Amino acid sequence: MKPVVRSLLETDLYKFTMWQALLHSHPGATGEYEFRCRNEPAYPLAELKDDIERELDHLCSMMFTEDEVAYLRGLRFIKSDFADFLTLFRFQRKFIEVTVDGPHLRIRAAGPLVHVMGFEIFVLYIVNELYFRRFDGQAAITEARVRLQQKIDELRAFGEEPARANPFEFFDFGVRRRFSGEWHDEVVQTMARELPQYFKGTSNVYLAYKFKMTPIGTMAHEYLQAHQAFGTRLRDFQKSALEDWVQEYRGDLGTALTDVVGMDAFLSDFDLYFAKLFDGLRHDSGDPILWGEKALAHYVKLRIDARTKRLVFSDALTVPKALNLYRHFADRVMTGFGIGTKLTNDTPYPALNIVMKLTRCNGQPVAKLSDEPSKAQSTDTTFIAYLRQVFNHPA
């Protein structure tokens, strides 16, 4: 069978942006990542162990090509020393191990942070694609094409509605849980061809490179979580992370992620300084309407015109959900919608809800509390209790 990973570019853009920031600010940091499946698969994921081992061997044999590095150099926020680092980079097999615990699959990556943080997205779509190769692929794609056309029809019908103050724009955020690489290609090309007025890019850097699209992304939870272990007072880790980001990108990549310890705790740190420096905020857990209203109220409190800002939604979106959120907010603020699983893995077979999260950094536990209890992430109950206390986060 063809290897799952086609290029080291085939990961989310925010992996590169966080990678560069941490290489510059904390090059000696260490990290530990753990794989987790949040739902019940149709058959035990432990059965995939040997195939995953083979795919990881292949991943660790790959390097960036000259053309790929040249493409990254062409992104104005990628710095020359980071591009030089990537010309030499190769994943190290010794930093990742695959085990099983009965029916459960265990994958753990541990080592220097700038060497192990990149494993996450590759591991997730390797597991996902190997899992779905056991199903009837032709039947899945036949139905997926029907569902994709329904999305296109719905968005075309939406185009008949009266115009609002800001346009509707959405992006592909679906690399990690896609059905397959070939289907991902087809989805992205189809959306770009059929709905260019709405479809504005992809988080998949390889597809952006391949199809001449805009790569989309800024930061993820792991970036802020790592700052819980970088020596600042725990209460100040969000401000430290945001400040490091501002100094690294100097106005580029200005969308801040809000839910590492909840929206309320985030807004208490997101003062006038940061609110002016960042272009907007990204939602990834909890009630999106409540979240957006809190964001708008915060801008009003700071006397900032919210019409100059953008709210990006990315939590388990579907096209109908994105359109409803757009209708609610579009006359008051710019919006953007990152659609993932329901774009690249909408088939008759239930999708896996898999993650691979940073659990320790520099030998210390780190955690995400989130505004959605099922998304909380920690392996250390004592630390998460302490984090709740520091940020007055509800249990």
PDB file of N, CA, C and O in Angstrom, residues 233-270:
ATOM      1  N   ARG A 233       5.363  33.045  36.307  1.00  0.00           N
ATOM      2  CA  ARG A 233       4.314  32.721  37.269  1.00  0.00           C
ATOM      3  C   ARG A 233       3.132  32.119  36.518  1.00  0.00           C
ATOM      4  O   ARG A 233       2.728  32.631  35.464  1.00  0.00           O
ATOM      5  N   LEU A 234       2.557  31.036  37.035  1.00  0.00           N
ATOM      6  CA  LEU A 234       1.494  30.340  36.317  1.00  0.00           C
ATOM      7  C   LEU A 234       0.366  31.294  35.937  1.00  0.00           C
ATOM      8  O   LEU A 234      -0.179  31.214  34.835  1.00  0.00           O
ATOM      9  N   ARG A 235       0.028  32.191  36.803  1.00  0.00           N
ATOM     10  CA  ARG A 235      -1.065  33.133  36.528  1.00  0.00           C
ATOM     11  C   ARG A 235      -0.775  33.986  35.302  1.00  0.00           C
ATOM     12  O   ARG A 235      -1.700  34.508  34.664  1.00  0.00           O
ATOM     13  N   ASP A 236       0.499  34.108  34.935  1.00  0.00           N
ATOM     14  CA  ASP A 236       0.884  34.988  33.828  1.00  0.00           C
ATOM     15  C   ASP A 236       1.225  34.250  32.541  1.00  0.00           C
ATOM     16  O   ASP A 236       1.723  34.866  31.600  1.00  0.00           O
ATOM     17  N   PHE A 237       0.970  32.931  32.478  1.00  0.00           N
ATOM     18  CA  PHE A 237       1.475  32.185  31.321  1.00  0.00           C
ATOM     19  C   PHE A 237       0.821  32.635  30.020  1.00  0.00           C
ATOM     20  O   PHE A 237       1.471  32.654  28.959  1.00  0.00           O
ATOM     21  N   GLN A 238      -0.468  33.006  30.037  1.00  0.00           N
ATOM     22  CA  GLN A 238      -1.116  33.437  28.796  1.00  0.00           C
ATOM     23  C   GLN A 238      -0.513  34.740  28.279  1.00  0.00           C
ATOM     24  O   GLN A 238      -0.247  34.888  27.084  1.00  0.00           O
ATOM     25  N   LYS A 239      -0.297  35.686  29.191  1.00  0.00           N
ATOM     26  CA  LYS A 239       0.315  36.959  28.787  1.00  0.00           C
ATOM     27  C   LYS A 239       1.730  36.735  28.255  1.00  0.00           C
ATOM     28  O   LYS A 239       2.141  37.382  27.274  1.00  0.00           O
ATOM     29  N   SER A 240       2.469  35.815  28.866  1.00  0.00           N
ATOM     30  CA  SER A 240       3.813  35.507  28.390  1.00  0.00           C
ATOM     31  C   SER A 240       3.782  34.910  26.991  1.00  0.00           C
ATOM     32  O   SER A 240       4.576  35.271  26.114  1.00  0.00           O
ATOM     33  N   ALA A 241       2.832  33.992  26.759  1.00  0.00           N
ATOM     34  CA  ALA A 241       2.718  33.356  25.444  1.00  0.00           C
ATOM     35  C   ALA A 241       2.336  34.373  24.373  1.00  0.00           C
ATOM     36  O   ALA A 241       2.907  34.390  23.272  1.00  0.00           O
ATOM     37  N   LEU A 242       1.363  35.211  24.674  1.00  0.00           N
ATOM     38  CA  LEU A 242       0.932  36.215  23.709  1.00  0.00           C
ATOM     39  C   LEU A 242       2.039  37.222  23.418  1.00  0.00           C
ATOM     40  O   LEU A 242       2.225  37.643  22.267  1.00  0.00           O
ATOM     41  N   GLU A 243       2.777  37.614  24.446  1.00  0.00           N
ATOM     42  CA  GLU A 243       3.876  38.558  24.240  1.00  0.00           C
ATOM     43  C   GLU A 243       4.967  37.938  23.366  1.00  0.00           C
ATOM     44  O   GLU A 243       5.498  38.601  22.451  1.00  0.00           O
ATOM     45  N   ASP A 244       5.317  36.684  23.621  1.00  0.00           N
ATOM     46  CA  ASP A 244       6.315  36.018  22.779  1.00  0.00           C
ATOM     47  C   ASP A 244       5.850  35.976  21.323  1.00  0.00           C
ATOM     48  O   ASP A 244       6.644  36.154  20.392  1.00  0.00           O
ATOM     49  N   TRP A 245       4.553  35.726  21.128  1.00  0.00           N
ATOM     50  CA  TRP A 245       4.002  35.656  19.772  1.00  0.00           C
ATOM     51  C   TRP A 245       4.108  37.008  19.070  1.00  0.00           C
ATOM     52  O   TRP A 245       4.507  37.094  17.903  1.00  0.00           O
ATOM     53  N   VAL A 246       3.749  38.047  19.788  1.00  0.00           N
ATOM     54  CA  VAL A 246       3.809  39.393  19.219  1.00  0.00           C
ATOM     55  C   VAL A 246       5.240  39.735  18.816  1.00  0.00           C
ATOM     56  O   VAL A 246       5.486  40.291  17.739  1.00  0.00           O
ATOM     57  N   GLN A 247       6.196  39.406  19.670  1.00  0.00           N
ATOM     58  CA  GLN A 247       7.589  39.726  19.368  1.00  0.00           C
ATOM     59  C   GLN A 247       8.112  38.896  18.195  1.00  0.00           C
ATOM     60  O   GLN A 247       8.949  39.361  17.426  1.00  0.00           O
ATOM     61  N   GLU A 248       7.620  37.676  18.044  1.00  0.00           N
ATOM     62  CA  GLU A 248       8.067  36.821  16.939  1.00  0.00           C
ATOM     63  C   GLU A 248       7.500  37.283  15.602  1.00  0.00           C
ATOM     64  O   GLU A 248       8.215  37.315  14.590  1.00  0.00           O
ATOM     65  N   TYR A 249       6.211  37.643  15.579  1.00  0.00           N
ATOM     66  CA  TYR A 249       5.544  37.862  14.292  1.00  0.00           C
ATOM     67  C   TYR A 249       5.228  39.320  13.971  1.00  0.00           C
ATOM     68  O   TYR A 249       4.853  39.623  12.835  1.00  0.00           O
ATOM     69  N   ARG A 250       5.373  40.228  14.922  1.00  0.00           N
ATOM     70  CA  ARG A 250       5.349  41.662  14.656  1.00  0.00           C
ATOM     71  C   ARG A 250       4.162  42.093  13.792  1.00  0.00           C
ATOM     72  O   ARG A 250       4.278  42.856  12.838  1.00  0.00           O
ATOM     73  N   GLY A 251       2.976  41.576  14.123  1.00  0.00           N
ATOM     74  CA  GLY A 251       1.776  41.972  13.403  1.00  0.00           C
ATOM     75  C   GLY A 251       1.207  40.930  12.471  1.00  0.00           C
ATOM     76  O   GLY A 251       0.031  41.008  12.086  1.00  0.00           O
ATOM     77  N   ASP A 252       1.999  39.950  12.063  1.00  0.00           N
ATOM     78  CA  ASP A 252       1.471  38.839  11.270  1.00  0.00           C
ATOM     79  C   ASP A 252       0.784  37.827  12.190  1.00  0.00           C
ATOM     80  O   ASP A 252       1.012  37.807  13.399  1.00  0.00           O
ATOM     81  N   LEU A 253      -0.051  36.966  11.592  1.00  0.00           N
ATOM     82  CA  LEU A 253      -0.650  35.827  12.297  1.00  0.00           C
ATOM     83  C   LEU A 253      -1.350  36.280  13.583  1.00  0.00           C
ATOM     84  O   LEU A 253      -1.124  35.754  14.662  1.00  0.00           O
ATOM     85  N   GLY A 254      -2.253  37.237  13.437  1.00  0.00           N
ATOM     86  CA  GLY A 254      -2.813  37.899  14.606  1.00  0.00           C
ATOM     87  C   GLY A 254      -4.126  37.367  15.116  1.00  0.00           C
ATOM     88  O   GLY A 254      -4.986  38.159  15.544  1.00  0.00           O
ATOM     89  N   THR A 255      -4.331  36.061  15.106  1.00  0.00           N
ATOM     90  CA  THR A 255      -5.538  35.480  15.688  1.00  0.00           C
ATOM     91  C   THR A 255      -5.154  34.668  16.913  1.00  0.00           C
ATOM     92  O   THR A 255      -4.403  33.701  16.808  1.00  0.00           O
ATOM     93  N   ALA A 256      -5.659  35.058  18.071  1.00  0.00           N
ATOM     94  CA  ALA A 256      -5.295  34.425  19.335  1.00  0.00           C
ATOM     95  C   ALA A 256      -6.315  33.357  19.726  1.00  0.00           C
ATOM     96  O   ALA A 256      -7.529  33.557  19.586  1.00  0.00           O
ATOM     97  N   LEU A 257      -5.822  32.238  20.224  1.00  0.00           N
ATOM     98  CA  LEU A 257      -6.669  31.143  20.706  1.00  0.00           C
ATOM     99  C   LEU A 257      -7.035  31.403  22.165  1.00  0.00           C
ATOM    100  O   LEU A 257      -6.185  31.758  22.977  1.00  0.00           O
ATOM    101  N   THR A 258      -8.301  31.181  22.512  1.00  0.00           N
ATOM    102  CA  THR A 258      -8.815  31.695  23.791  1.00  0.00           C
ATOM    103  C   THR A 258      -9.125  30.662  24.867  1.00  0.00           C
ATOM    104  O   THR A 258      -9.413  31.048  26.003  1.00  0.00           O
ATOM    105  N   ASP A 259      -9.109  29.369  24.566  1.00  0.00           N
ATOM    106  CA  ASP A 259      -9.757  28.439  25.499  1.00  0.00           C
ATOM    107  C   ASP A 259      -8.822  27.472  26.215  1.00  0.00           C
ATOM    108  O   ASP A 259      -9.227  26.382  26.596  1.00  0.00           O
ATOM    109  N   VAL A 260      -7.572  27.874  26.450  1.00  0.00           N
ATOM    110  CA  VAL A 260      -6.678  26.966  27.175  1.00  0.00           C
ATOM    111  C   VAL A 260      -7.068  26.877  28.656  1.00  0.00           C
ATOM    112  O   VAL A 260      -6.954  25.817  29.272  1.00  0.00           O
ATOM    113  N   VAL A 261      -7.522  27.993  29.230  1.00  0.00           N
ATOM    114  CA  VAL A 261      -8.068  27.957  30.594  1.00  0.00           C
ATOM    115  C   VAL A 261      -9.439  28.619  30.637  1.00  0.00           C
ATOM    116  O   VAL A 261      -9.884  29.072  31.690  1.00  0.00           O
ATOM    117  N   GLY A 262     -10.119  28.668  29.504  1.00  0.00           N
ATOM    118  CA  GLY A 262     -11.458  29.218  29.447  1.00  0.00           C
ATOM    119  C   GLY A 262     -11.487  30.665  28.987  1.00  0.00           C
ATOM    120  O   GLY A 262     -10.532  31.423  29.171  1.00  0.00           O
ATOM    121  N   MET A 263     -12.603  31.054  28.376  1.00  0.00           N
ATOM    122  CA  MET A 263     -12.738  32.388  27.802  1.00  0.00           C
ATOM    123  C   MET A 263     -12.660  33.486  28.858  1.00  0.00           C
ATOM    124  O   MET A 263     -12.035  34.526  28.635  1.00  0.00           O
ATOM    125  N   ASP A 264     -13.276  33.272  30.004  1.00  0.00           N
ATOM    126  CA  ASP A 264     -13.269  34.325  31.034  1.00  0.00           C
ATOM    127  C   ASP A 264     -11.845  34.622  31.496  1.00  0.00           C
ATOM    128  O   ASP A 264     -11.449  35.786  31.627  1.00  0.00           O
ATOM    129  N   ALA A 265     -11.066  33.568  31.749  1.00  0.00           N
ATOM    130  CA  ALA A 265      -9.683  33.758  32.183  1.00  0.00           C
ATOM    131  C   ALA A 265      -8.842  34.371  31.070  1.00  0.00           C
ATOM    132  O   ALA A 265      -7.949  35.184  31.329  1.00  0.00           O
ATOM    133  N   PHE A 266      -9.143  34.000  29.838  1.00  0.00           N
ATOM    134  CA  PHE A 266      -8.406  34.590  28.727  1.00  0.00           C
ATOM    135  C   PHE A 266      -8.662  36.086  28.639  1.00  0.00           C
ATOM    136  O   PHE A 266      -7.728  36.887  28.508  1.00  0.00           O
ATOM    137  N   LEU A 267      -9.920  36.491  28.703  1.00  0.00           N
ATOM    138  CA  LEU A 267     -10.244  37.909  28.554  1.00  0.00           C
ATOM    139  C   LEU A 267      -9.663  38.747  29.690  1.00  0.00           C
ATOM    140  O   LEU A 267      -9.349  39.929  29.487  1.00  0.00           O
ATOM    141  N   SER A 268      -9.505  38.156  30.862  1.00  0.00           N
ATOM    142  CA  SER A 268      -8.894  38.904  31.962  1.00  0.00           C
ATOM    143  C   SER A 268      -7.431  39.240  31.668  1.00  0.00           C
ATOM    144  O   SER A 268      -6.889  40.205  32.213  1.00  0.00           O
ATOM    145  N   ASP A 269      -6.788  38.458  30.802  1.00  0.00           N
ATOM    146  CA  ASP A 269      -5.405  38.717  30.398  1.00  0.00           C
ATOM    147  C   ASP A 269      -5.303  39.494  29.089  1.00  0.00           C
ATOM    148  O   ASP A 269      -4.274  40.088  28.793  1.00  0.00           O
ATOM    149  N   PHE A 270      -6.379  39.478  28.310  1.00  0.00           N
ATOM    150  CA  PHE A 270      -6.380  40.091  26.984  1.00  0.00           C
ATOM    151  C   PHE A 270      -6.749  41.570  27.129  1.00  0.00           C
ATOM    152  O   PHE A 270      -7.854  41.993  26.823  1.00  0.00           O
TER     153      PHE A 270
END
